[in-house]
GROMACS .gro file of C-alpha atoms in nm:
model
  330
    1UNK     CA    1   2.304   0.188  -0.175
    2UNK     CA    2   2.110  -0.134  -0.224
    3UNK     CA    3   1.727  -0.144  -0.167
    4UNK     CA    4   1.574  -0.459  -0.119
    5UNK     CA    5   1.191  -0.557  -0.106
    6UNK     CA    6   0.987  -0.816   0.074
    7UNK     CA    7   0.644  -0.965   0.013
    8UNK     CA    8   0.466  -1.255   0.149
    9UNK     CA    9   0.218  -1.398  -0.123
   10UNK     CA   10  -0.022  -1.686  -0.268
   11UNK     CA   11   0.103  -1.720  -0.658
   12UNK     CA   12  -0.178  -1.821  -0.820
   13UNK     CA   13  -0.362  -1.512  -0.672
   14UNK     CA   14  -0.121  -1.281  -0.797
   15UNK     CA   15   0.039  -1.420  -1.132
   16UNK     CA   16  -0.171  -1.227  -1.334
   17UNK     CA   17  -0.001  -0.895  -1.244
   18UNK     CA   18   0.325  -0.993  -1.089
   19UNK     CA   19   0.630  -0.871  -1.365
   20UNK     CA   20   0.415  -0.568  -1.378
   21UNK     CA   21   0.447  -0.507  -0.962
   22UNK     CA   22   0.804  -0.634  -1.022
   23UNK     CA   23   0.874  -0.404  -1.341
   24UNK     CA   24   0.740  -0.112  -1.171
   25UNK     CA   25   0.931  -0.085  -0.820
   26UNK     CA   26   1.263  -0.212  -1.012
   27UNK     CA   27   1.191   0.108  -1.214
   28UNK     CA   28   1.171   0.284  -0.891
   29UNK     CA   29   1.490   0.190  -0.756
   30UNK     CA   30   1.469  -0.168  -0.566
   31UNK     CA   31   1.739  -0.377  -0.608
   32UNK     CA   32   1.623  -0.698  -0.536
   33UNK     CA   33   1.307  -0.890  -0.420
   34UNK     CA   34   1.264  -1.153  -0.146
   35UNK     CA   35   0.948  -1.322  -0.241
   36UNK     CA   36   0.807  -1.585   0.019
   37UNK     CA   37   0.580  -1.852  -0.153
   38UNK     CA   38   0.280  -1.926   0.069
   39UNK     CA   39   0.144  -2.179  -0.152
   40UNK     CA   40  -0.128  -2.434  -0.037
   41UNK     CA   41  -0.165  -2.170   0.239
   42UNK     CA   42  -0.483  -2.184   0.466
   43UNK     CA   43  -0.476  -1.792   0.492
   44UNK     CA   44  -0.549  -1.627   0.811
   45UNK     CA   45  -0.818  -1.559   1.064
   46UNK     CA   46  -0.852  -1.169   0.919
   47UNK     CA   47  -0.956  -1.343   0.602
   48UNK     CA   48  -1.140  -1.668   0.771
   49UNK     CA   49  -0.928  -1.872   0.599
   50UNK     CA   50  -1.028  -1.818   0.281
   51UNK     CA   51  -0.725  -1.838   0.020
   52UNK     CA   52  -0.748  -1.932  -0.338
   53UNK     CA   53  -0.513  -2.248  -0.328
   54UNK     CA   54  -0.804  -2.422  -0.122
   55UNK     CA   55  -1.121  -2.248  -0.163
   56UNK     CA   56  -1.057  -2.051  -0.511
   57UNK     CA   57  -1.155  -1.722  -0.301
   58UNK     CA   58  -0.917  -1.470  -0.215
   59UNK     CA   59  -1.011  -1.266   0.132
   60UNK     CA   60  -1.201  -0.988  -0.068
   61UNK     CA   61  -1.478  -1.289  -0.212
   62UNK     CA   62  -1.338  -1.316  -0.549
   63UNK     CA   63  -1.334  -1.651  -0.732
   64UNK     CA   64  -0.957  -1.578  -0.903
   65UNK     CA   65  -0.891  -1.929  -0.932
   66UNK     CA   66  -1.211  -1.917  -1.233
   67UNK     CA   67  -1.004  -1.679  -1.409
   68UNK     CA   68  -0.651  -1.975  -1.407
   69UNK     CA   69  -0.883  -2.270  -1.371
   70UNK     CA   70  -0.695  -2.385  -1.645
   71UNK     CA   71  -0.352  -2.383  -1.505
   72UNK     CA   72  -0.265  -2.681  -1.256
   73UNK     CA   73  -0.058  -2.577  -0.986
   74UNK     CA   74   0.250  -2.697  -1.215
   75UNK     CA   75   0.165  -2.448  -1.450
   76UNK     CA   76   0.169  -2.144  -1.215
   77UNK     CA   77   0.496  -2.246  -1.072
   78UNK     CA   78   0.618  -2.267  -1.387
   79UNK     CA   79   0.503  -1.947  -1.531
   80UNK     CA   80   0.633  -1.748  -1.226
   81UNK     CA   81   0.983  -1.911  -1.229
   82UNK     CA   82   1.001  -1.789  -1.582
   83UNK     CA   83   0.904  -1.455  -1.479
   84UNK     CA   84   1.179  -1.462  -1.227
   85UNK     CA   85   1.442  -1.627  -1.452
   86UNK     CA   86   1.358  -1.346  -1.729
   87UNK     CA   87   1.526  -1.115  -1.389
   88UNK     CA   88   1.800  -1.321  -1.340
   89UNK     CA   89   1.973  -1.208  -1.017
   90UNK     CA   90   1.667  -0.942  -0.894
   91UNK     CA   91   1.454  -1.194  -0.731
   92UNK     CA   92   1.493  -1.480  -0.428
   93UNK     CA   93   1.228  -1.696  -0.382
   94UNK     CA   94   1.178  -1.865  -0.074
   95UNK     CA   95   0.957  -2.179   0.021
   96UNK     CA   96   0.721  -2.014   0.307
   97UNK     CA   97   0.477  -2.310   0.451
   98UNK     CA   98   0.474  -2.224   0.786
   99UNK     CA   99   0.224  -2.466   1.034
  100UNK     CA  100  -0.036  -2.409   1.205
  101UNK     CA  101   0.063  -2.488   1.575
  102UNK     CA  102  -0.241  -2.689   1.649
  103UNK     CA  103  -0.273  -2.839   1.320
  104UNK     CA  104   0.016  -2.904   1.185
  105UNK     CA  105  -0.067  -3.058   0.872
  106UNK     CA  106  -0.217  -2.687   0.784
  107UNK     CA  107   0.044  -2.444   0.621
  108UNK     CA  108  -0.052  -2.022   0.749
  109UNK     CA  109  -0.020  -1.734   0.608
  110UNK     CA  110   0.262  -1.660   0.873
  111UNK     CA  111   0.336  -1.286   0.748
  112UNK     CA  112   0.504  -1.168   1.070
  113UNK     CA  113   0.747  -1.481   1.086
  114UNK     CA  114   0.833  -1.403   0.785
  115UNK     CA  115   0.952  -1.073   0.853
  116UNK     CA  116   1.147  -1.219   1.139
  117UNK     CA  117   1.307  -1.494   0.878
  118UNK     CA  118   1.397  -1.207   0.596
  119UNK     CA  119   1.569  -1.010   0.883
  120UNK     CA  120   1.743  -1.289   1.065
  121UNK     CA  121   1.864  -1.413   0.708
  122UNK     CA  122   1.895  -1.167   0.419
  123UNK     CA  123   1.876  -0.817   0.679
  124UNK     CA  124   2.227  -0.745   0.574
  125UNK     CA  125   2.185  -0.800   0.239
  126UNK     CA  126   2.099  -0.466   0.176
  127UNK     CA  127   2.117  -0.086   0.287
  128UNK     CA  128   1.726  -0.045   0.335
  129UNK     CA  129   1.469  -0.269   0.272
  130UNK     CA  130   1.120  -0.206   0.197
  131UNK     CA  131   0.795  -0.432   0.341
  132UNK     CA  132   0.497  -0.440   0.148
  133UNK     CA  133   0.284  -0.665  -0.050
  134UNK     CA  134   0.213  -0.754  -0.428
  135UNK     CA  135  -0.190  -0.566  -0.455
  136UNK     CA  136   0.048  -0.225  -0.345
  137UNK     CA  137   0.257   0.007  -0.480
  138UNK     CA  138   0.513   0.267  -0.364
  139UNK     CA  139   0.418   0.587  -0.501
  140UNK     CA  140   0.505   0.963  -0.421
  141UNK     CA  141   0.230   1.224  -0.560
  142UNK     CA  142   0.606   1.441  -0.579
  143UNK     CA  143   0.740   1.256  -0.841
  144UNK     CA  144   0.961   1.110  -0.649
  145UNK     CA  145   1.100   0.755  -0.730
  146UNK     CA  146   1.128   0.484  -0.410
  147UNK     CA  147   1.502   0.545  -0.435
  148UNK     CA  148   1.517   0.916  -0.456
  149UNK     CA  149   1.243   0.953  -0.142
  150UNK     CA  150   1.509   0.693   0.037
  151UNK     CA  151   1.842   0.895  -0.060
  152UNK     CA  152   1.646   1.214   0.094
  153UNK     CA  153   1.616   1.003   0.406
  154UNK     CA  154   1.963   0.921   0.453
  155UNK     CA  155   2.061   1.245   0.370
  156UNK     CA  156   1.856   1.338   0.639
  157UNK     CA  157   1.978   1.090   0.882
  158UNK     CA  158   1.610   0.927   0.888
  159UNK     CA  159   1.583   0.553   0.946
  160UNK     CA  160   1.238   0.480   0.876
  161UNK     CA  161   0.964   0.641   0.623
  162UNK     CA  162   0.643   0.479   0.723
  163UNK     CA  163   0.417   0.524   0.461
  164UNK     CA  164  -0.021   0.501   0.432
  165UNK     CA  165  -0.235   0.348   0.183
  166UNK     CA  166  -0.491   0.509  -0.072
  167UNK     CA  167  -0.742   0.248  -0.137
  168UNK     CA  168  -0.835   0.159  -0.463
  169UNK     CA  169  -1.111  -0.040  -0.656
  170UNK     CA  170  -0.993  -0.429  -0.689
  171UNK     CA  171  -0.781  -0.605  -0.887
  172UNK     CA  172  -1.096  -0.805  -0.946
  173UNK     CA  173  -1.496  -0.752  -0.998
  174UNK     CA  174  -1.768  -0.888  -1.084
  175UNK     CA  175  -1.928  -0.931  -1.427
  176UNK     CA  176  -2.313  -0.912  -1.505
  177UNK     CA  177  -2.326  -1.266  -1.507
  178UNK     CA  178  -2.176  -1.270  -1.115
  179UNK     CA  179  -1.837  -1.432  -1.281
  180UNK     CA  180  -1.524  -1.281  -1.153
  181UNK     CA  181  -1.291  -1.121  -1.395
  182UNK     CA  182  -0.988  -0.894  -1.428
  183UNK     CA  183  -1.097  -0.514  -1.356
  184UNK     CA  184  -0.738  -0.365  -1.591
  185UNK     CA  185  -0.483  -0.566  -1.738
  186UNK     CA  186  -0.248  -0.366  -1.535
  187UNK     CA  187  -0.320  -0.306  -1.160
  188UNK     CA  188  -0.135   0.031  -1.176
  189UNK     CA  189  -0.378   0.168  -1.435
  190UNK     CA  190  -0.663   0.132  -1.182
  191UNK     CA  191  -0.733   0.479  -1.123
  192UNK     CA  192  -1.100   0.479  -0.928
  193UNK     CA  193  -0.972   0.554  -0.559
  194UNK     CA  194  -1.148   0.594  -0.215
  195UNK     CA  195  -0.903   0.830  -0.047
  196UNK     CA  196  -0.674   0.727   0.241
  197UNK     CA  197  -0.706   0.447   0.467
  198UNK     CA  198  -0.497   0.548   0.767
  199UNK     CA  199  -0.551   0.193   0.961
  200UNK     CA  200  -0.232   0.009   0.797
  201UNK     CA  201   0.068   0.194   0.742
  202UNK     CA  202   0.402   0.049   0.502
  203UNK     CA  203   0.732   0.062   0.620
  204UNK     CA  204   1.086   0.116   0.436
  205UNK     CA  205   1.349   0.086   0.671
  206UNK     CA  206   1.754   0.112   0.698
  207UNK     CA  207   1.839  -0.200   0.815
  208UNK     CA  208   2.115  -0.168   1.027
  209UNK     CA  209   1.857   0.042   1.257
  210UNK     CA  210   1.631  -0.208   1.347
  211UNK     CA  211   1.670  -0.298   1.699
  212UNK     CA  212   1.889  -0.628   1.736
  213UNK     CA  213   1.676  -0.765   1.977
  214UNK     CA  214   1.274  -0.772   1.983
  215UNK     CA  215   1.289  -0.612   1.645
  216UNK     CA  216   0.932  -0.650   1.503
  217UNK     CA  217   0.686  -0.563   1.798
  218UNK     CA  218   0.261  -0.513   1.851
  219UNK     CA  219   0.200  -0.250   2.021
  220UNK     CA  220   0.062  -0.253   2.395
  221UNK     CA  221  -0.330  -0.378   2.326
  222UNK     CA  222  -0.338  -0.435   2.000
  223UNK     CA  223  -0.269  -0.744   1.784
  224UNK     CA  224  -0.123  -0.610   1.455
  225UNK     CA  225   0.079  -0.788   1.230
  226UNK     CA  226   0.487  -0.698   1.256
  227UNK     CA  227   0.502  -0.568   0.927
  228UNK     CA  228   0.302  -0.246   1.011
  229UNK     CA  229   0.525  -0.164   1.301
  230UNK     CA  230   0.933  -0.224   1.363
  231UNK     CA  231   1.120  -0.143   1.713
  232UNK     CA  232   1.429   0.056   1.622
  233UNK     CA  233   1.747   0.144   1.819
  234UNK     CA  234   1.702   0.419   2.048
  235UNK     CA  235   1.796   0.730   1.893
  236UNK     CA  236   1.646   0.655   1.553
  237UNK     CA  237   1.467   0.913   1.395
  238UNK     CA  238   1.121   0.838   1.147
  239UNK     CA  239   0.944   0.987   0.888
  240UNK     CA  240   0.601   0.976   0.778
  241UNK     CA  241   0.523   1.011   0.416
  242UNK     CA  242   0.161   1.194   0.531
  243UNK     CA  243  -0.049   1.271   0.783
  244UNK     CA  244  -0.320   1.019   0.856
  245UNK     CA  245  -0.640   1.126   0.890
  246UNK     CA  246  -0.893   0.997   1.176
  247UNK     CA  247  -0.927   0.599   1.139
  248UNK     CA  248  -1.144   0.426   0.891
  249UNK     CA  249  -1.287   0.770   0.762
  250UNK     CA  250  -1.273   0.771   0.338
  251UNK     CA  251  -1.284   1.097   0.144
  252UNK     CA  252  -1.446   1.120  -0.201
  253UNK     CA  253  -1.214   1.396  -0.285
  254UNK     CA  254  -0.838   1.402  -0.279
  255UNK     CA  255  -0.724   1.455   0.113
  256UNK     CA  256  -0.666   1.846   0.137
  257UNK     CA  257  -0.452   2.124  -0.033
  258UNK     CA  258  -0.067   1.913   0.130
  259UNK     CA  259   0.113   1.764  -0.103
  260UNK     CA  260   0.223   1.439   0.017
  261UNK     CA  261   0.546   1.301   0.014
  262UNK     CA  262   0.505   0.934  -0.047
  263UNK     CA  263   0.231   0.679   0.030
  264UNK     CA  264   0.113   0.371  -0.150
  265UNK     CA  265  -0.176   0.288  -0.440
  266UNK     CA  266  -0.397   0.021  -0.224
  267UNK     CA  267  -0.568  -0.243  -0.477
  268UNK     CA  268  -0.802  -0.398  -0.272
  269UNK     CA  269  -1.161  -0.245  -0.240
  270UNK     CA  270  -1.428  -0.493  -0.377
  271UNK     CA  271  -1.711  -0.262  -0.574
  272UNK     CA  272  -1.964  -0.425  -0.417
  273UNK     CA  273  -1.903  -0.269  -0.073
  274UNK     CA  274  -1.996   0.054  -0.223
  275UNK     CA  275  -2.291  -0.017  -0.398
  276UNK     CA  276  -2.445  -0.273  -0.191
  277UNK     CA  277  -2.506  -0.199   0.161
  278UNK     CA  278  -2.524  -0.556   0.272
  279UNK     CA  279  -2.183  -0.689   0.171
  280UNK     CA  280  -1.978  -0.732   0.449
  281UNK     CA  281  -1.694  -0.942   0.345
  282UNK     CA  282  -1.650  -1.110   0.735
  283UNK     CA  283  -1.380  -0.955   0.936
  284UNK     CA  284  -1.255  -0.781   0.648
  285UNK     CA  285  -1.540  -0.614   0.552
  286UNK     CA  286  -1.690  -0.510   0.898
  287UNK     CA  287  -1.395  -0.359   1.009
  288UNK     CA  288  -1.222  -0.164   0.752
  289UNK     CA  289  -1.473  -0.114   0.455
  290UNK     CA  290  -1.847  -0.163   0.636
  291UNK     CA  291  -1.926   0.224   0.611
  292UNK     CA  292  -1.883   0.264   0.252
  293UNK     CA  293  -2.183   0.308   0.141
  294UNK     CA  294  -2.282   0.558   0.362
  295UNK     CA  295  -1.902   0.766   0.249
  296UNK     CA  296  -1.996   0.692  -0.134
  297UNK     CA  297  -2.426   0.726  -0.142
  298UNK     CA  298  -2.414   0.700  -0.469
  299UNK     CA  299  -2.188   0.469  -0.536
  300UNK     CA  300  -1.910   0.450  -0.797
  301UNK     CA  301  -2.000   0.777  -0.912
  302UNK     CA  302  -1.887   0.971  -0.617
  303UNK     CA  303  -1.516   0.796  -0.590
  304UNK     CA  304  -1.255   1.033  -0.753
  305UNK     CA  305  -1.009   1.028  -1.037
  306UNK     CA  306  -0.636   0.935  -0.938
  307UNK     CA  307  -0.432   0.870  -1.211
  308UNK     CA  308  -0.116   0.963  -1.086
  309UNK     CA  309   0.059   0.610  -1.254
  310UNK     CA  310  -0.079   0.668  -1.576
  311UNK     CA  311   0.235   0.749  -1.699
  312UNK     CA  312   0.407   0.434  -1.694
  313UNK     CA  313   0.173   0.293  -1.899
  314UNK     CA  314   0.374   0.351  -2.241
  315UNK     CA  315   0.691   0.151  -2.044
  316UNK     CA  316   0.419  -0.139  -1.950
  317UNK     CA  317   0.323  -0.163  -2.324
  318UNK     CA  318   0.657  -0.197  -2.411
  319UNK     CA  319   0.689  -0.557  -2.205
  320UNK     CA  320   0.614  -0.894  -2.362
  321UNK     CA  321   0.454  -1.005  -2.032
  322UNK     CA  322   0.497  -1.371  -1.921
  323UNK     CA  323   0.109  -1.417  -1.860
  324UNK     CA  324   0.009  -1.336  -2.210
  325UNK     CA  325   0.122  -1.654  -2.292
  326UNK     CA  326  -0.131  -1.809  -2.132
  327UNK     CA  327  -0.425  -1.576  -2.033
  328UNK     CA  328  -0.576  -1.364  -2.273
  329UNK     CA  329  -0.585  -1.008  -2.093
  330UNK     CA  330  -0.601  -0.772  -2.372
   0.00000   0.00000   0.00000
């Protein structure tokens, strides 16, 4: 059985921790990555175009391009080719600069075309194929390793596991100075969590059981991108790793006494939306996040302990990263 995995992504916004998101789900059981490189990307609307190749933001506020101001675009190509060369044969990159219809000298974010170009091109390249991005990762609070949870499905004549995000605190935060800076030198070892954000499930899906025609589809009245949702053939059964709880509703203790089966560790929450009541964050923040500090009153201290990756940690340790070569993240 061969598992692959696709991610749409910005480089420089994710260099810092990208053999680690590799390392961990080729630990896990995927085969082989199809990476599409959005770089000089104007984003998209959700984030009001705010991307760190041309305003040194990402969507979430955070000035990451401070933190490689000292690596020219060559340098970040550079350091993720070596990355990928170092797993010779587990990744394929692919040049994504979609335009923007209107504008065409503007390259998009273009996530759901993307989708449609991995399945029209590389959707037979493997068995299933799972669709997620680099600030997530695939984790079952059973134990259970991405491949294991997938040979269970086909055992089990399933052709889909959609899976639902916990969120956790960011990649990124501010310092006392207002600078930003890394929160962990590994993402996984991030262990402050929200709870479950049922608004924008995963999917990991057998490819031979997506529909042939019309296969990536927004549901009637809404406008979601394609990777949160997948028309299958009829008669194709799906799984979900957990039940989601109401919409936009976060926990500050861990969601009841079910054990779930798989779901995935969410990277994204910017501190500041807890403990200021004013941050909004645009689109982003008003619609997903702009409760928070009515959920957590007082603040940090109410989000709960999740450290259910803590044990890869040793196996991290173990890695001569790429980066360390040239960003001190000790």
């Amino acid at each position: 059985m061969k598992i692959n995995a696709h991610s749409v992504y910005m480089p420089r916004e994710h260099i810092i921790f990208l053999e680690e998101w590799l390392l961990y789900h080729m630990w896990s059981g995927v085969d082989h990555f199809y990476l599409y490189d959005n770089t000089g990307s104007w984003g998209d609307a959700l984030s009001l175009h705010k991307n760190v190749d041309k305003t040194g933001k990402d969507k979430r506020g955070y000035n990451v391009k401070s933190i490689t101001s000292h690596l020219t675009d060559n340098d970040i190509h550079h350091i993720q080719e070596k990355i990928f060369k170092k797993y010779t044969d587990l990744v394929t990159r692919v040049k994504w600069q979609p335009r923007h219809r209107k504008f065409k000298q503007r390259i998009i974010y273009g996530q759901s075309a993307a989708i449609h170009d991995y399945v029209s091109r590389y959707g037979d390249t493997a068995d299933w194929t799972y669709f997620f991005d680099i600030d997530e990762f695939f984790y079952s609070p059973m134990k259970k390793t991405l491949r294991e949870c997938i040979i269970e499905l086909e055992e089990a004549s399933y052709s889909r596991l959609v899976i639902f995000g916990n969120n956790f605190l960011n990649r990124y935060k501010l310092d006392g100075n207002g600078d930003t800076v890394i929160r962990n030198k590994y993402q996984s070892q991030i262990f402050e969590s929200l709870g479950r954000d049922p608004a924008c499930p995963k999917q990991i899906i057998r490819c031979r059981d997506l529909a042939e025609t019309n296969a990536w589809r927004k549901p009637t009245g809404k406008s979601l991108p394609a990777i949160h949702y997948a028309n299958l053939k009829p008669g194709c059964k799906t799984r979900r790793g957990s039940r989601p709880r109401n919409a936009y509703t976060f926990r500050n203790t861990p969601q009841g006494t079910e054990v779930e089966y798989a779901r995935f560790n969410h990277y994204n929450t910017p501190e500041e939306l807890i403990t200021e009541s004013t941050a909004t964050y645009g689109p982003w923040g008003r619609g997903r996040h702009a409760d928070l500090k009515k959920h957590f009153p007082n603040g940090i201290e109410d989000i709960y302990y999740d450290d259910g990756l803590s044990d890869i940690k040793p196996k991290l340790d173990k890695i001569n990263m790429v980066i360390n070569e040239y960003i001190d993240i000790s």
